[in-house]
mmCIF file of C-alpha atoms in Angstrom:
data_model
loop_
_atom_site.group_PDB
_atom_site.id
_atom_site.type_symbol
_atom_site.label_atom_id
_atom_site.label_comp_id
_atom_site.label_asym_id
_atom_site.label_seq_id
_atom_site.Cartn_x
_atom_site.Cartn_y
_atom_site.Cartn_z
ATOM 1 C CA ASP A 278 47.123 52.758 75.797
ATOM 2 C CA ALA A 279 47.844 49.136 74.900
ATOM 3 C CA GLY A 280 47.253 49.080 70.990
ATOM 4 C CA ILE A 281 46.943 45.654 70.451
ATOM 5 C CA THR A 282 48.145 42.652 72.130
ATOM 6 C CA GLN A 283 48.816 39.035 71.586
ATOM 7 C CA SER A 284 49.019 36.111 74.102
ATOM 8 C CA PRO A 285 50.933 34.211 74.839
ATOM 9 C CA ARG A 286 53.936 35.196 73.137
ATOM 10 C CA TYR A 287 55.805 31.950 73.019
ATOM 11 C CA LYS A 288 54.100 28.789 72.729
ATOM 12 C CA ILE A 289 55.191 25.511 72.605
ATOM 13 C CA THR A 290 52.904 22.523 71.707
ATOM 14 C CA GLU A 291 52.311 18.914 70.922
ATOM 15 C CA THR A 292 51.360 17.423 67.889
ATOM 16 C CA GLY A 293 47.363 17.044 67.566
ATOM 17 C CA ARG A 294 46.838 19.288 70.633
ATOM 18 C CA GLN A 295 44.493 22.234 69.863
ATOM 19 C CA VAL A 296 45.890 25.767 70.791
ATOM 20 C CA THR A 297 44.369 28.986 70.790
ATOM 21 C CA LEU A 298 45.856 32.309 70.034
ATOM 22 C CA MET A 299 44.829 35.584 71.532
ATOM 23 C CA CYS A 300 44.661 38.988 70.027
ATOM 24 C CA HIS A 301 43.284 41.789 71.666
ATOM 25 C CA GLN A 302 42.856 45.946 70.374
ATOM 26 C CA THR A 303 41.834 48.963 72.106
ATOM 27 C CA TRP A 304 41.326 51.052 69.166
ATOM 28 C CA SER A 305 37.884 49.831 68.209
ATOM 29 C CA HIS A 306 39.109 48.903 64.690
ATOM 30 C CA SER A 307 36.692 47.422 62.332
ATOM 31 C CA TYR A 308 39.088 45.199 60.784
ATOM 32 C CA MET A 309 41.245 42.305 62.114
ATOM 33 C CA PHE A 310 43.721 39.677 60.620
ATOM 34 C CA TRP A 311 45.675 36.694 61.197
ATOM 35 C CA TYR A 312 49.342 36.333 59.510
ATOM 36 C CA ARG A 313 51.669 33.725 59.640
ATOM 37 C CA GLN A 314 55.433 34.137 59.246
ATOM 38 C CA ASP A 315 57.574 31.497 58.365
ATOM 39 C CA LEU A 316 61.547 31.851 58.957
ATOM 40 C CA GLY A 317 62.845 33.580 55.865
ATOM 41 C CA HIS A 318 59.447 34.072 54.184
ATOM 42 C CA GLY A 319 56.937 36.749 53.776
ATOM 43 C CA LEU A 320 53.596 36.920 55.266
ATOM 44 C CA ARG A 321 50.573 34.871 54.587
ATOM 45 C CA LEU A 322 46.865 35.746 55.484
ATOM 46 C CA ILE A 323 45.055 33.016 57.404
ATOM 47 C CA TYR A 324 41.809 34.739 58.166
ATOM 48 C CA TYR A 325 40.383 38.408 58.332
ATOM 49 C CA SER A 326 37.293 40.213 59.555
ATOM 50 C CA ALA A 327 35.271 43.205 58.821
ATOM 51 C CA ALA A 328 33.575 43.457 61.689
ATOM 52 C CA ALA A 329 32.218 41.234 65.018
ATOM 53 C CA ASP A 330 30.714 38.325 63.509
ATOM 54 C CA ILE A 331 32.108 38.666 60.004
ATOM 55 C CA THR A 332 35.205 36.598 59.107
ATOM 56 C CA ASP A 333 36.460 35.423 55.876
ATOM 57 C CA LYS A 334 39.404 32.802 54.661
ATOM 58 C CA GLY A 335 42.695 34.021 53.706
ATOM 59 C CA GLU A 336 45.497 32.347 51.660
ATOM 60 C CA VAL A 337 46.616 29.700 53.811
ATOM 61 C CA PRO A 338 43.054 29.016 56.451
ATOM 62 C CA ASP A 339 43.405 25.145 56.211
ATOM 63 C CA GLY A 340 43.779 23.689 59.660
ATOM 64 C CA TYR A 341 42.733 27.152 61.846
ATOM 65 C CA VAL A 342 39.840 28.249 63.077
ATOM 66 C CA VAL A 343 38.604 32.344 64.230
ATOM 67 C CA SER A 344 35.687 33.816 65.690
ATOM 68 C CA ARG A 345 34.904 37.532 66.393
ATOM 69 C CA SER A 346 32.006 37.844 68.962
ATOM 70 C CA LYS A 347 33.354 41.311 69.907
ATOM 71 C CA THR A 348 34.975 43.750 67.907
ATOM 72 C CA GLU A 349 38.307 44.226 70.348
ATOM 73 C CA ASN A 350 38.655 40.348 70.016
ATOM 74 C CA PHE A 351 40.062 37.828 67.151
ATOM 75 C CA PRO A 352 41.261 34.624 68.642
ATOM 76 C CA LEU A 353 42.470 31.973 66.402
ATOM 77 C CA THR A 354 42.698 28.155 67.112
ATOM 78 C CA LEU A 355 44.500 25.692 65.366
ATOM 79 C CA GLU A 356 41.951 22.406 65.814
ATOM 80 C CA SER A 357 45.076 19.834 65.701
ATOM 81 C CA ALA A 358 48.381 21.360 65.487
ATOM 82 C CA THR A 359 50.684 20.353 63.075
ATOM 83 C CA ARG A 360 54.357 20.657 63.133
ATOM 84 C CA SER A 361 54.220 22.757 59.617
ATOM 85 C CA GLN A 362 51.812 25.156 61.781
ATOM 86 C CA THR A 363 55.368 26.059 63.742
ATOM 87 C CA SER A 364 55.550 29.858 62.814
ATOM 88 C CA VAL A 365 55.377 33.133 63.902
ATOM 89 C CA TYR A 366 51.923 34.561 64.097
ATOM 90 C CA PHE A 367 50.924 38.167 64.137
ATOM 91 C CA CYS A 368 47.642 39.625 64.697
ATOM 92 C CA ALA A 369 47.138 43.252 63.141
ATOM 93 C CA SER A 370 44.170 45.548 63.000
ATOM 94 C CA SER A 371 42.992 48.484 60.876
ATOM 95 C CA GLY A 372 39.977 50.837 60.302
ATOM 96 C CA SER A 373 40.761 54.197 62.033
ATOM 97 C CA GLY A 374 38.520 57.722 60.645
ATOM 98 C CA THR A 375 40.552 58.918 57.815
ATOM 99 C CA LYS A 376 43.061 56.365 57.426
ATOM 100 C CA PRO A 377 41.144 52.962 57.453
ATOM 101 C CA TYR A 378 43.565 51.083 55.675
ATOM 102 C CA GLU A 379 47.088 51.430 57.716
ATOM 103 C CA GLN A 380 47.296 48.293 59.517
ATOM 104 C CA TYR A 381 48.729 47.663 63.047
ATOM 105 C CA PHE A 382 50.583 44.662 64.165
ATOM 106 C CA GLY A 383 50.622 42.974 67.367
ATOM 107 C CA PRO A 384 54.320 41.852 69.208
ATOM 108 C CA GLY A 385 53.530 38.014 67.549
ATOM 109 C CA THR A 386 53.277 34.657 68.760
ATOM 110 C CA ARG A 387 56.044 32.436 68.403
ATOM 111 C CA LEU A 388 54.401 28.879 68.193
ATOM 112 C CA THR A 389 56.493 25.783 68.227
ATOM 113 C CA VAL A 390 54.719 22.505 67.442
ATOM 114 C CA THR A 391 57.093 19.296 68.579
ATOM 115 C CA ARG B 88 52.990 36.041 39.014
ATOM 116 C CA LYS B 89 52.751 37.247 42.804
ATOM 117 C CA GLU B 90 50.449 40.560 43.171
ATOM 118 C CA VAL B 91 53.236 42.759 44.861
ATOM 119 C CA GLU B 92 57.051 41.984 44.057
ATOM 120 C CA GLN B 93 60.050 43.133 45.293
ATOM 121 C CA ASP B 94 63.573 42.519 44.896
ATOM 122 C CA PRO B 95 64.296 40.700 48.236
ATOM 123 C CA GLY B 96 68.204 41.910 47.812
ATOM 124 C CA PRO B 97 69.933 41.856 50.162
ATOM 125 C CA PHE B 98 71.250 45.531 49.818
ATOM 126 C CA ASN B 99 74.747 46.095 51.309
ATOM 127 C CA VAL B 100 75.137 49.805 51.744
ATOM 128 C CA PRO B 101 77.604 51.951 53.398
ATOM 129 C CA GLU B 102 76.740 54.785 56.016
ATOM 130 C CA GLY B 103 75.826 57.897 54.349
ATOM 131 C CA ALA B 104 74.595 56.164 51.091
ATOM 132 C CA THR B 105 71.315 56.787 49.290
ATOM 133 C CA VAL B 106 69.422 53.592 48.361
ATOM 134 C CA ALA B 107 66.143 52.992 46.762
ATOM 135 C CA PHE B 108 63.958 49.896 46.420
ATOM 136 C CA ASN B 109 60.917 49.351 43.849
ATOM 137 C CA CYS B 110 58.025 47.388 44.141
ATOM 138 C CA THR B 111 55.555 46.585 41.462
ATOM 139 C CA TYR B 112 51.656 45.616 41.616
ATOM 140 C CA SER B 113 49.787 43.813 39.131
ATOM 141 C CA ASN B 114 46.172 44.843 40.047
ATOM 142 C CA SER B 115 45.410 48.011 38.668
ATOM 143 C CA ALA B 116 42.447 48.698 40.958
ATOM 144 C CA SER B 117 44.970 49.140 43.768
ATOM 145 C CA GLN B 118 44.233 52.298 45.462
ATOM 146 C CA SER B 119 46.156 52.487 48.595
ATOM 147 C CA PHE B 120 50.187 52.098 48.984
ATOM 148 C CA PHE B 121 52.487 51.741 52.127
ATOM 149 C CA TRP B 122 55.914 50.855 53.221
ATOM 150 C CA TYR B 123 56.357 48.689 56.399
ATOM 151 C CA ARG B 124 59.424 47.888 58.053
ATOM 152 C CA GLN B 125 60.135 45.066 59.563
ATOM 153 C CA ASP B 126 62.930 44.039 61.983
ATOM 154 C CA CYS B 127 64.277 40.429 62.048
ATOM 155 C CA ARG B 128 61.412 38.529 63.506
ATOM 156 C CA LYS B 129 59.593 41.308 64.951
ATOM 157 C CA GLU B 130 56.379 42.848 64.118
ATOM 158 C CA PRO B 131 56.172 44.901 60.705
ATOM 159 C CA LYS B 132 55.561 48.572 61.341
ATOM 160 C CA LEU B 133 53.978 51.343 59.184
ATOM 161 C CA LEU B 134 57.343 53.668 57.748
ATOM 162 C CA MET B 135 54.732 55.713 55.845
ATOM 163 C CA SER B 136 51.926 55.725 53.483
ATOM 164 C CA VAL B 137 52.571 56.818 49.717
ATOM 165 C CA TYR B 138 50.318 59.346 48.445
ATOM 166 C CA SER B 139 49.818 60.019 44.709
ATOM 167 C CA SER B 140 51.844 63.066 44.556
ATOM 168 C CA GLY B 141 54.849 61.684 46.507
ATOM 169 C CA ASN B 142 55.528 62.123 50.082
ATOM 170 C CA GLU B 143 58.762 62.889 52.283
ATOM 171 C CA ASP B 144 59.212 61.970 55.847
ATOM 172 C CA GLY B 145 63.026 63.033 56.954
ATOM 173 C CA ARG B 146 65.341 61.103 55.107
ATOM 174 C CA PHE B 147 63.038 58.700 53.605
ATOM 175 C CA THR B 148 60.856 59.557 50.269
ATOM 176 C CA ALA B 149 58.198 57.440 48.666
ATOM 177 C CA GLN B 150 56.750 57.530 45.081
ATOM 178 C CA LEU B 151 53.770 56.235 43.049
ATOM 179 C CA ASN B 152 53.817 55.706 39.541
ATOM 180 C CA ARG B 153 50.121 54.618 38.609
ATOM 181 C CA ALA B 154 50.845 54.005 35.125
ATOM 182 C CA SER B 155 53.848 51.788 35.274
ATOM 183 C CA GLN B 156 52.265 50.252 38.732
ATOM 184 C CA TYR B 157 55.074 50.596 40.880
ATOM 185 C CA ILE B 158 55.969 52.074 43.865
ATOM 186 C CA SER B 159 59.289 53.339 45.325
ATOM 187 C CA LEU B 160 61.048 53.956 48.642
ATOM 188 C CA LEU B 161 64.492 56.094 48.935
ATOM 189 C CA ILE B 162 66.523 56.453 51.811
ATOM 190 C CA ARG B 163 68.946 59.128 51.812
ATOM 191 C CA ASP B 164 71.947 59.411 54.158
ATOM 192 C CA SER B 165 71.344 56.055 55.592
ATOM 193 C CA LYS B 166 72.008 55.056 59.107
ATOM 194 C CA LEU B 167 72.915 51.817 60.696
ATOM 195 C CA SER B 168 69.914 51.638 62.096
ATOM 196 C CA ASP B 169 67.744 51.419 58.822
ATOM 197 C CA SER B 170 68.987 47.998 58.602
ATOM 198 C CA ALA B 171 65.482 46.224 58.392
ATOM 199 C CA THR B 172 63.687 44.582 55.639
ATOM 200 C CA TYR B 173 61.095 47.225 54.065
ATOM 201 C CA LEU B 174 57.722 45.635 53.024
ATOM 202 C CA CYS B 175 55.641 47.047 49.838
ATOM 203 C CA VAL B 176 51.656 46.709 50.797
ATOM 204 C CA VAL B 177 48.840 47.395 48.412
ATOM 205 C CA ASN B 178 45.275 47.658 48.935
ATOM 206 C CA TYR B 179 42.263 47.775 47.062
ATOM 207 C CA ASN B 180 40.153 49.727 49.109
ATOM 208 C CA THR B 181 37.496 47.385 49.695
ATOM 209 C CA ASN B 182 35.184 46.913 52.417
ATOM 210 C CA ALA B 183 37.298 43.884 53.786
ATOM 211 C CA GLY B 184 40.274 46.185 54.273
ATOM 212 C CA LYS B 185 42.751 43.224 53.049
ATOM 213 C CA SER B 186 46.105 44.411 51.824
ATOM 214 C CA THR B 187 48.600 42.658 49.980
ATOM 215 C CA PHE B 188 51.944 42.458 51.491
ATOM 216 C CA GLY B 189 55.321 41.930 49.414
ATOM 217 C CA ASP B 190 57.875 39.599 50.568
ATOM 218 C CA GLY B 191 60.433 42.505 51.480
ATOM 219 C CA THR B 192 63.536 43.752 50.566
ATOM 220 C CA THR B 193 66.067 43.350 53.112
ATOM 221 C CA LEU B 194 68.847 46.449 53.797
ATOM 222 C CA THR B 195 71.796 46.061 55.627
ATOM 223 C CA VAL B 196 73.963 49.443 56.582
ATOM 224 C CA LYS B 197 77.397 49.056 57.276
ATOM 225 C CA PRO B 198 79.705 51.432 59.349
#
């Protein structure tokens, strides 16, 4: 019963490189979300998805790309990483039965861009 | 003005104390409300949903006041393990399932 997993858990990359963060959930939840959380700050929504092949921008989408070809996967790609994208990235999912709006989070990916 | 506002604290309380957090939201169309707990740099975890009639889970009580557009969380008999950041979350029950998170209130329970 894996729930929701993220990989890698830690990543160090250089400015300008492309990086993909993976998110996988085993609950068949409809909704999936990507957030970033900078040190000492709240969560900011990057992108979200209501179902496979349906994605939409959140509060801070610039510099990021998402796709959702399968319900269970929601990868986030940084096209050309910048130092300002150093952050903790959380993936979440929701959409279960009678409680469709309770979000469950993955353990996070700590990304450092040098 | 933020859609969801919380007093950031920190709240520093002794073990055994009762502490309450409030959270205000600006969109009267809000339908679902939650409290999450986040330990330092870890993922947020659902603490409890907030129902219109108020609800209790052990030492935790959540209440909703739609007229004044705020929700509250009361923690009784605080434990050291309650030290965390508490996030208020509001959802408009749209098809996107998107929720709005407050920035959190930090609680430190001291021996």
